[in-house]
CSV table of C-alpha atoms and ligand atoms in Angstrom, one decimal:
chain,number,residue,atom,x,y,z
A,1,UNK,CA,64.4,40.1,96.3
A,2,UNK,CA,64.5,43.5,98.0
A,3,UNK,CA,64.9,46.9,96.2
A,4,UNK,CA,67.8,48.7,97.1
A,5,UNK,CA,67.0,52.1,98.3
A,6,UNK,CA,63.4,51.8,98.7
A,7,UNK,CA,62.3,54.8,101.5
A,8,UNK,CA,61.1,53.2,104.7
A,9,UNK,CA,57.3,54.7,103.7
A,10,UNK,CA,55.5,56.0,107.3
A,11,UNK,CA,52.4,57.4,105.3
A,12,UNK,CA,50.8,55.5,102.4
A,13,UNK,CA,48.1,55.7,100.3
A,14,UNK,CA,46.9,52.9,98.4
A,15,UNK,CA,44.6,53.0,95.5
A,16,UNK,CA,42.9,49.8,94.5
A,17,UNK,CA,41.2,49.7,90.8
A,18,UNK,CA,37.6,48.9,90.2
A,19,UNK,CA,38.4,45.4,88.1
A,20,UNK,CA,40.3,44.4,91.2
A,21,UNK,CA,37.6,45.4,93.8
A,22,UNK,CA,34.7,43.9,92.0
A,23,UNK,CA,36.3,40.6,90.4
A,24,UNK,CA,36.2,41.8,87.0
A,25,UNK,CA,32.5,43.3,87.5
A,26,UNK,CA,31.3,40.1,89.3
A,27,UNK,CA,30.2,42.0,92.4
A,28,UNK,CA,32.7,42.9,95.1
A,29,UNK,CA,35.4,40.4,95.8
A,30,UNK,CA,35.2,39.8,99.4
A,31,UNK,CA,38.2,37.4,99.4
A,32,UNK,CA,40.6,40.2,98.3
A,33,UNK,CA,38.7,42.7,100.4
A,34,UNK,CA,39.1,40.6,103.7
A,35,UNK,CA,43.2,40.3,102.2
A,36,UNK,CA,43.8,44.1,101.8
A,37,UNK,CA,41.7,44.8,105.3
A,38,UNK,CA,44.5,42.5,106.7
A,39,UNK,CA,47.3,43.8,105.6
A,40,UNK,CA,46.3,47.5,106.1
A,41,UNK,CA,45.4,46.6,109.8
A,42,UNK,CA,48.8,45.0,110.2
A,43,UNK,CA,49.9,48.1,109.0
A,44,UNK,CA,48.3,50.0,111.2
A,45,UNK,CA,49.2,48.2,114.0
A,46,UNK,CA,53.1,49.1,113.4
A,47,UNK,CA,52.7,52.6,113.1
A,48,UNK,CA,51.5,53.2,109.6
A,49,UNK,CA,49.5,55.3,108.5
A,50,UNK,CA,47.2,54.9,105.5
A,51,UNK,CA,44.8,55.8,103.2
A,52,UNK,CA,42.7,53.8,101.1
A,53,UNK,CA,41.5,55.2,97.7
A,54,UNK,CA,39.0,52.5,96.3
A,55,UNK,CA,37.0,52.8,93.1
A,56,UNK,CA,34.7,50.1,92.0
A,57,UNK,CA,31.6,52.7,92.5
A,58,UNK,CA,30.8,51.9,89.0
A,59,UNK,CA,30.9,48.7,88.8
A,60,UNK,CA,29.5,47.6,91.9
A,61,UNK,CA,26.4,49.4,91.1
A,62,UNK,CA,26.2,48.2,87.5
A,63,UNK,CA,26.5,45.1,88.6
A,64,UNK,CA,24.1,45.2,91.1
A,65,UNK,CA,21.6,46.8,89.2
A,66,UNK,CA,22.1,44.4,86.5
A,67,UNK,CA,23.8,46.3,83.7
A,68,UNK,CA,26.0,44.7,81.8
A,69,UNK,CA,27.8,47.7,79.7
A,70,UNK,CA,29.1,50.7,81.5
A,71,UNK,CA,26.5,53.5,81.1
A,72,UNK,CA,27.1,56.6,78.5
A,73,UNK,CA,24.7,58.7,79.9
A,74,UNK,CA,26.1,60.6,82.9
A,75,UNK,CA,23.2,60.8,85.0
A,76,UNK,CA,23.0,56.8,85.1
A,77,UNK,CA,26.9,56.2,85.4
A,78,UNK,CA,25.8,58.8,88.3
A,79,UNK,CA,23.0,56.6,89.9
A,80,UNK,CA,25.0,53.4,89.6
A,81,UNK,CA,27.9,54.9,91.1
A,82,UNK,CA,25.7,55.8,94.0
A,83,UNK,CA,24.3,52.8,94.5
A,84,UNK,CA,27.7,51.1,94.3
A,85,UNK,CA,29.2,53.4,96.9
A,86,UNK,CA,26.9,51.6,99.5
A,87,UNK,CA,28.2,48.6,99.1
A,88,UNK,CA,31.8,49.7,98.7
A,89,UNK,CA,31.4,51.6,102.1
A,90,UNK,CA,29.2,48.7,103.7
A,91,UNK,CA,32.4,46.4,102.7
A,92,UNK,CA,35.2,48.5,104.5
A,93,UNK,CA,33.4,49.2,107.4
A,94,UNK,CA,32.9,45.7,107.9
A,95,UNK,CA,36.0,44.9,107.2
A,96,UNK,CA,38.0,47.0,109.3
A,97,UNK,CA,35.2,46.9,112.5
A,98,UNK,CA,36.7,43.5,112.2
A,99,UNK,CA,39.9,44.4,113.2
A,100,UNK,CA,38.9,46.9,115.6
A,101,UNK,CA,39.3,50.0,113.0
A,102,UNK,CA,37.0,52.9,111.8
A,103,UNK,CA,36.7,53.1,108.4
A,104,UNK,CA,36.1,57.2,107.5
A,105,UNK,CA,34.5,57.6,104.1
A,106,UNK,CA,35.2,60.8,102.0
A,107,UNK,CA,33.8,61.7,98.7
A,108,UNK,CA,35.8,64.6,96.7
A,109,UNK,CA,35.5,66.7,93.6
A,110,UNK,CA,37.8,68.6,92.2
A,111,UNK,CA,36.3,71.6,93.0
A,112,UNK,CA,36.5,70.7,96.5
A,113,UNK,CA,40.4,70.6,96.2
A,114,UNK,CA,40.6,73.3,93.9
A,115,UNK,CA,39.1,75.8,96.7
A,116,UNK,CA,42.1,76.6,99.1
A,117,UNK,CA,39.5,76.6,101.7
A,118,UNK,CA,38.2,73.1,101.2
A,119,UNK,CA,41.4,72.0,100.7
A,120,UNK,CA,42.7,72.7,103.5
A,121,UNK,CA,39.7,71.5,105.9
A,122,UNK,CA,40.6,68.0,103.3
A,123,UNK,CA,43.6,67.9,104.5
A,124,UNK,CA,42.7,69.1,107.9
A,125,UNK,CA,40.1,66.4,108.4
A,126,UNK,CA,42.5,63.3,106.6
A,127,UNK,CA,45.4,64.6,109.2
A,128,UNK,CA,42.6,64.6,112.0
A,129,UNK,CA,41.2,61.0,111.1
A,130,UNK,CA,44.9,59.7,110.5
A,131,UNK,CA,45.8,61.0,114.3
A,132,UNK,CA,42.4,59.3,115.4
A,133,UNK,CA,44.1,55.6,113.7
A,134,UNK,CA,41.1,55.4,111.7
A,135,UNK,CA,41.2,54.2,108.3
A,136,UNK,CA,40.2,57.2,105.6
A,137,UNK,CA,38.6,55.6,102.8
A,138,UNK,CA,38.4,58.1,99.5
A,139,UNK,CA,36.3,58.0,96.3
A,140,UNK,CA,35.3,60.8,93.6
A,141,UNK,CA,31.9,62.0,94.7
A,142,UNK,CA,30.4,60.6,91.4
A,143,UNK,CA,27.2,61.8,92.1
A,144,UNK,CA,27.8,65.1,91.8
A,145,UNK,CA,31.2,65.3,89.1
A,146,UNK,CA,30.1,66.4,86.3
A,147,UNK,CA,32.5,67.2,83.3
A,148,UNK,CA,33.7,70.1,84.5
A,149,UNK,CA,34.3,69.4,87.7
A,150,UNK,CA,35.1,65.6,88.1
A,151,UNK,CA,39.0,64.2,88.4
A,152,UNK,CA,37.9,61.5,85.8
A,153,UNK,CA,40.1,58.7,87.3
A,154,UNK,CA,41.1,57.5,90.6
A,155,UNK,CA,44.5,57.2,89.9
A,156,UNK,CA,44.6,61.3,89.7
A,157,UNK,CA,42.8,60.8,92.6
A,158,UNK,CA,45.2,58.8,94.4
A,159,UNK,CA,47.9,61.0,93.7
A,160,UNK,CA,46.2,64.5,94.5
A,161,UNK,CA,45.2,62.4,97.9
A,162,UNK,CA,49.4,61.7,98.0
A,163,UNK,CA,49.7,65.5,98.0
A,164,UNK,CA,47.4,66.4,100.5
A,165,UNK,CA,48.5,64.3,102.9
A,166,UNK,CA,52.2,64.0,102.0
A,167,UNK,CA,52.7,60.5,101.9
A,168,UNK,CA,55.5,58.7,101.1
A,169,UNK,CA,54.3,55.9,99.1
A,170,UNK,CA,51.4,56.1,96.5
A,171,UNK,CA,50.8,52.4,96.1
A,172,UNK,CA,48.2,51.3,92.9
A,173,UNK,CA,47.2,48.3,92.7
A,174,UNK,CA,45.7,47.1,89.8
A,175,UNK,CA,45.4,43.7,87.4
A,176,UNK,CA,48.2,44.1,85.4
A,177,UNK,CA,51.6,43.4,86.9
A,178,UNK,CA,53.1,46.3,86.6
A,179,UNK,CA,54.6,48.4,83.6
A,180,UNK,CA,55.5,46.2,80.6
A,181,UNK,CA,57.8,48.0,77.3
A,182,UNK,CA,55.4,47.0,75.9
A,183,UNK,CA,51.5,45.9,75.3
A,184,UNK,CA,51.6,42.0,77.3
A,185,UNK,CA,48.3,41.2,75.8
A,186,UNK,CA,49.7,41.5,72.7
A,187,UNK,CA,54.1,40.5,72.9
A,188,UNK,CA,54.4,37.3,74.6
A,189,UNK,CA,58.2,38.9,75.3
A,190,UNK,CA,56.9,42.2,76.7
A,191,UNK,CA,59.4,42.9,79.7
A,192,UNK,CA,58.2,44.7,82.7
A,193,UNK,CA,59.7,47.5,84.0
A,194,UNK,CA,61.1,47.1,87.5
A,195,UNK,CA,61.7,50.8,87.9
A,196,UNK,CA,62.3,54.3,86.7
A,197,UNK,CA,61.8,57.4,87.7
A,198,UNK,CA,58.6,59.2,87.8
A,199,UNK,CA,58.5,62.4,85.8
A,200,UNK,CA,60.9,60.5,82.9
A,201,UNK,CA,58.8,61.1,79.8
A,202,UNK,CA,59.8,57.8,77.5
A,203,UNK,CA,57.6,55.7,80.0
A,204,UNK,CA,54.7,56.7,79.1
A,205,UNK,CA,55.9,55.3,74.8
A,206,UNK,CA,55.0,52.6,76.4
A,207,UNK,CA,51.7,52.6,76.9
A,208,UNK,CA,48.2,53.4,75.5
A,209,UNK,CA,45.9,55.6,76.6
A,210,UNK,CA,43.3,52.8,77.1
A,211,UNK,CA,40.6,52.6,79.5
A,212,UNK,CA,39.4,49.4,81.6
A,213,UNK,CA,37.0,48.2,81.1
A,214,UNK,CA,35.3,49.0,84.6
A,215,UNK,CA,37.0,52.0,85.7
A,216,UNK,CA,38.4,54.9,83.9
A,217,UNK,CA,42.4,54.9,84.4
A,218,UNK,CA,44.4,52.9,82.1
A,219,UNK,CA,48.6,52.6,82.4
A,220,UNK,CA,48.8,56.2,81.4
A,221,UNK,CA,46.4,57.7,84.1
A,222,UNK,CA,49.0,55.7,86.6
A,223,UNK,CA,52.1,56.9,84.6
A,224,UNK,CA,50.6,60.7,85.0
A,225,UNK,CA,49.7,60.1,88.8
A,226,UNK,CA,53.2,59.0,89.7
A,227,UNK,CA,54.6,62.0,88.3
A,228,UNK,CA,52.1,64.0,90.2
A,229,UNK,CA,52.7,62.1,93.3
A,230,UNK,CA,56.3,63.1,92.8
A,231,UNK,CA,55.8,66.7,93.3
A,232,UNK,CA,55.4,66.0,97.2
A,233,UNK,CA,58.3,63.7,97.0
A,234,UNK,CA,56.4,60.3,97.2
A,235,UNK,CA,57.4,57.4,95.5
A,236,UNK,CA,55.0,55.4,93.6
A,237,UNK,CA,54.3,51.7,93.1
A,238,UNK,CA,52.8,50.4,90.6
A,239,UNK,CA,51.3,46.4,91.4
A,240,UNK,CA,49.2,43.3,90.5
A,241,UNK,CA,46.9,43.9,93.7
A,242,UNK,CA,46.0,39.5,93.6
A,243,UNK,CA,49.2,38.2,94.7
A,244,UNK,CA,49.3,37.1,98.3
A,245,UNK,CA,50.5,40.0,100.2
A,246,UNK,CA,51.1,42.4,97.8
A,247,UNK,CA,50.4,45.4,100.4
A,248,UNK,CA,53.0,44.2,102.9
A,249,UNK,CA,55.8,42.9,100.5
A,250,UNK,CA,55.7,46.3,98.7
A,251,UNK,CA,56.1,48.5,101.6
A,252,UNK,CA,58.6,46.1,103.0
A,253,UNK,CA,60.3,46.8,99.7
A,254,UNK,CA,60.1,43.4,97.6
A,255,UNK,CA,61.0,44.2,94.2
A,256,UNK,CA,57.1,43.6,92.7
A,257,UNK,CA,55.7,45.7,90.1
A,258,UNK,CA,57.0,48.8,88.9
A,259,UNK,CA,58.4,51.7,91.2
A,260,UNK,CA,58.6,55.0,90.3
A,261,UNK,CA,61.1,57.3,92.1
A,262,UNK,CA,60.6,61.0,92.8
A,263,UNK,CA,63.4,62.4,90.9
A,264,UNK,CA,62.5,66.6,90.7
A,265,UNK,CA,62.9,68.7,94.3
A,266,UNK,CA,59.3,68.6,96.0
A,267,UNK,CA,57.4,71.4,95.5
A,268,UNK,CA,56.3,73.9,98.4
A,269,UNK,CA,52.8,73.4,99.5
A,270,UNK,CA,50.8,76.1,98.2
A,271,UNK,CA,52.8,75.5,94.6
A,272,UNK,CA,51.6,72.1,94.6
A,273,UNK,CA,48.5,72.8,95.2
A,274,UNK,CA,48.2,75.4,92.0
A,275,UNK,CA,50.0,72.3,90.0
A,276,UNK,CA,47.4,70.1,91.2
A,277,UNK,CA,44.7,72.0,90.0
A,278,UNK,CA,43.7,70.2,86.9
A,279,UNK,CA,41.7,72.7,85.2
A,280,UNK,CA,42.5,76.3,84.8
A,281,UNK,CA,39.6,79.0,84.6
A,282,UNK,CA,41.6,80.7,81.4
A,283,UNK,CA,45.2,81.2,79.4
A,284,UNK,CA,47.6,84.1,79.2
A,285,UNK,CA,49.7,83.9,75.7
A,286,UNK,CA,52.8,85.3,76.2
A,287,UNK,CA,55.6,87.1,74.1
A,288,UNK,CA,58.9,85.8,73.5
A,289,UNK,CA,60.7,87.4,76.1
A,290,UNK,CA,57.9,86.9,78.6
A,291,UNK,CA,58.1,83.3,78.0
A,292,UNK,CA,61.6,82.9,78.5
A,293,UNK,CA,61.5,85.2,81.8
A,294,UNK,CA,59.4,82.9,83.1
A,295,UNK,CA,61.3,79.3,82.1
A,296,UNK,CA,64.7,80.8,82.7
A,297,UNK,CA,64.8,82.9,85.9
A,298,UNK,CA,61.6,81.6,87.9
A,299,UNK,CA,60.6,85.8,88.2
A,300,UNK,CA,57.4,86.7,88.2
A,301,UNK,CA,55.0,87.7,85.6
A,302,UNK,CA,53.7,90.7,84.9
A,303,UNK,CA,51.2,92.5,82.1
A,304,UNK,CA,54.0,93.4,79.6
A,305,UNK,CA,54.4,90.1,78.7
A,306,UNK,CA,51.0,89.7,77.9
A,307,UNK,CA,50.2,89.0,74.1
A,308,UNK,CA,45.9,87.7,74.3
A,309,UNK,CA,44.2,86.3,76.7
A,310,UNK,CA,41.6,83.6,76.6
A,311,UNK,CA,38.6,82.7,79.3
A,312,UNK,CA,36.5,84.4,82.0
A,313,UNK,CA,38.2,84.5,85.2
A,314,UNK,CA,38.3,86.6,88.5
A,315,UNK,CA,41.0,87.8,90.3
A,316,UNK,CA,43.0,84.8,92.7
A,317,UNK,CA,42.0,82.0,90.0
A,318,UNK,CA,44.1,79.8,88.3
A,319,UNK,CA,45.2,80.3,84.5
A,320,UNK,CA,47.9,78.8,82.0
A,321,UNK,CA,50.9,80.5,80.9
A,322,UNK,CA,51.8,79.5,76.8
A,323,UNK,CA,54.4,80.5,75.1
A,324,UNK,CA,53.7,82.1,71.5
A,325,UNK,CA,53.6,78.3,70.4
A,326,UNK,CA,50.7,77.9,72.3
A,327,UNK,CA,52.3,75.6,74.4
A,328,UNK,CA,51.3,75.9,78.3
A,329,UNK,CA,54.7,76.6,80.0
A,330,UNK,CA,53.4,77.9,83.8
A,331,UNK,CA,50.5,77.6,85.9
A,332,UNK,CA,49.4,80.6,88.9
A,333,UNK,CA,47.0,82.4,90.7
A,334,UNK,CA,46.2,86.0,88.7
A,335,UNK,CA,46.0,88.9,90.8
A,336,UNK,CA,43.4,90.3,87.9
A,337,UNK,CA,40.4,88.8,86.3
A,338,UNK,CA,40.0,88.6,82.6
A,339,UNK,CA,38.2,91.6,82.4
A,340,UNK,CA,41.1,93.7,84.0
A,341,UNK,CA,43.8,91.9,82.3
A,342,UNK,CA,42.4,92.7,78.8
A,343,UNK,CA,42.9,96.1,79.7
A,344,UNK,CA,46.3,96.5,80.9
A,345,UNK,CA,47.6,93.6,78.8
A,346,UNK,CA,50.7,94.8,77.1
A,347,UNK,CA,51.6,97.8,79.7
A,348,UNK,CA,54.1,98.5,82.1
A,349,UNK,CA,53.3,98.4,85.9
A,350,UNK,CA,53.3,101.6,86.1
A,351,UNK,CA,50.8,102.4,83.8
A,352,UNK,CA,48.3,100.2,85.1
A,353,UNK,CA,46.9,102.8,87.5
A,354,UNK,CA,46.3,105.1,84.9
A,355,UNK,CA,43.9,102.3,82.9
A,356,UNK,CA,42.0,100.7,85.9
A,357,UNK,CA,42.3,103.5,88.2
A,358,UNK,CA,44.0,101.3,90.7
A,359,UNK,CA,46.5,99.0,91.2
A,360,UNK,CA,45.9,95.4,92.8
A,361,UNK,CA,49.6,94.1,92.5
A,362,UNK,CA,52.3,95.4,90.5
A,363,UNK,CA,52.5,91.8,88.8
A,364,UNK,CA,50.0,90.3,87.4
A,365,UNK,CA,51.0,86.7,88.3
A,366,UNK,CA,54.0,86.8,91.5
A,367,UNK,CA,56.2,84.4,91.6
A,368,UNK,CA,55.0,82.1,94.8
A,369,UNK,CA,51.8,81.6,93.0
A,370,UNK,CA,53.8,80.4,89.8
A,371,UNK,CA,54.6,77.1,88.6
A,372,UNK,CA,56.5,75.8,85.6
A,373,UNK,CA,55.1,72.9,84.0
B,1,LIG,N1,35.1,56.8,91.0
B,1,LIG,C1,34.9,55.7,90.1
B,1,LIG,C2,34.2,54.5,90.8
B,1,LIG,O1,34.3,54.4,92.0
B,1,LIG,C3,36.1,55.1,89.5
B,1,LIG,C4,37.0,55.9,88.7
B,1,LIG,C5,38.2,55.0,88.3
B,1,LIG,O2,38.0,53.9,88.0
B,1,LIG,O3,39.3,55.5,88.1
B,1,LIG,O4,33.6,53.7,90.2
């Protein structure tokens, strides 16, 4: 059956789950490899464009350095992942070379796309090796992530990589069939969910925040990376990734799995970009009126509104907005760091010359480089 009003998608990213690539953790599954190859050749071949975010890092290295339980200690999960990346990368290349593609590997952190400058020569470079018809093939840079600066998942991943490159279609494929309302391993009459739209918050009732068992997202991480995806207007699909065809029958709009619809206005680039930023340097509590300022008219913010202030930050970083509740209600680029901010905190414009001795910016936060959350 075919879904009514499913976009004709011209850029897609696909992001295939670790249990899928590696057979549940038996090594790399070189069937379904040699099937998704296929299909995103085929793809390609009609004018497509796409790019692949594959996990299985993990799991290909555990399982080829003979570890049976997912490491604790990051400098191992670390190692494995490095030594799995080889044969993830081997896989593709062989993969594609046998359709006549270039595979294109690219490792990310988040600090990578939280620099504007890197995250622009990202999306520079994934426009570039989209215009070249090569195959981009994306994976955390586990080697180097540590806490502070990894994405944790690569269904995040998949959606940041949505936003960079604007695609149309976010396409996860995993080993569940798609959103259920509830837990299918435990109701025998759990009902999936053929669609719904992306930012509505009941979905995510129905689901736990429970990890797999060889990668890191769970139904929520995909939930959370549709919603994100939304912000640049693309549509996301979530899929069992070993039915025959999957790649094709989604994007030809075969009603399979679950589809999440983009249903807020798309953000501007550079405001998706500060909502993509997944961790900010520091926090501005706001008062009252502040607060509602900010939710009600879209103005911008400046150091009146400014109750405390929590962090270390310098000037252009990113910080949270909460309202006296504590509750984070804005994200932006500050024109002051912390240290500044603590001082002029509470004053008018106006006065803030008199306390610094100059004046960056009449606001402290201006509107383009705000976003509600
Ligand atoms: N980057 C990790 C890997 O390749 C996977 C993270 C995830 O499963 O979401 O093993």
């Amino acid at each position: 059956m075919l879904r009514e009003h499913f976009p004709r998608p011209r850029r897609i990213v696909i992001k295939i789950g670790s249990a899928l690539v590696t057979g549940d953790g038996a090594g790399l599954d070189r069937v379904a490899l040699t099937g998704w190859a296929r299909e995103i050749a085929g793809l390609r071949q009609q004018g497509y464009e796409v790019v692949l975010v594959s996990s299985g890092a993990v799991a290909e290295g555990m399982h080829r350095l003979g570890l049976v339980e997912r490491p604790h200690a990051l400098h191992l999960l670390q190692a494995a992942a490095a030594v799995g990346q080889m044969g993830l990368v081997q896989a593709y290349e062989r993969e594609f070379s046998g359709h006549g593609l270039h595979a294109a590997q690219i490792l990310l952190t988040h600090d990578d796309l939280a620099d504007r400058a890197r995250y622009l020569n990202a999306r520079s470079t994934m426009q570039t090796l989209l215009a070249l018809g090569t195959i981009p093939v994306v994976n955390e840079n586990d080697t180097v992530a540590n806490e502070e600066i990894r994405l944790g998942d690569n269904d995040t991943l998949g959606a940041l990589v949505a936003n960079l490159v604007v695609a149309d279609l976010l396409l996860i494929l995993t080993d569940q069939e798609g959103l259920y309302d509830r837990d299918p391993r435990a109701y025998a009459d759990a009902c999936l969910i053929g669609e719904g739209k992306a930012s509505d918050p009941a979905l995510l009732e129905h689901v736990s925040a429970s990890f797999g068992r060889f990668g890191r997202g769970g139904m929520a991480t995909k939930l959370l990376a549709a919603e994100r995806a939304a912000r640049s207007g693309t549509h996301t699909v979530i899929a069992y990734g070993r039915q025959p065809e999957v790649i094709a029958r989604v994007v030809r709009g075969e009603s399979l799995g679950t589809w999440l619809k983009p249903d807020r206005e798309p953000l501007a680039a550079r405001k998706r970009w500060i909502a993509d930023q997944l961790h900010s340097r520091g926090e501005l509590l706001l008062d009252t009126g502040a607060a509602r300022v900010l939710r009600e008219s879209g103005r911008s913010l400046l150091a009146v509104g400014v109750v405390d202030i929590r962090g270390v930050f310098r000037r252009g970083e990113v910080v949270t907005c909460t309202d006296p509740e504590g509750k984070p209600i804005a994200r932006g680029l500050c024109n002051y760091g912390a240290d500044e901010v603590r001082r002029i905190r509470g004053l008018k414009a106006e006065a803030i010359e008199s306390v610094l001795g100059y004046v960056a910016e009449p606001e402290l936060i201006h509107r383009d480089n705000l976003v509600l959350l």
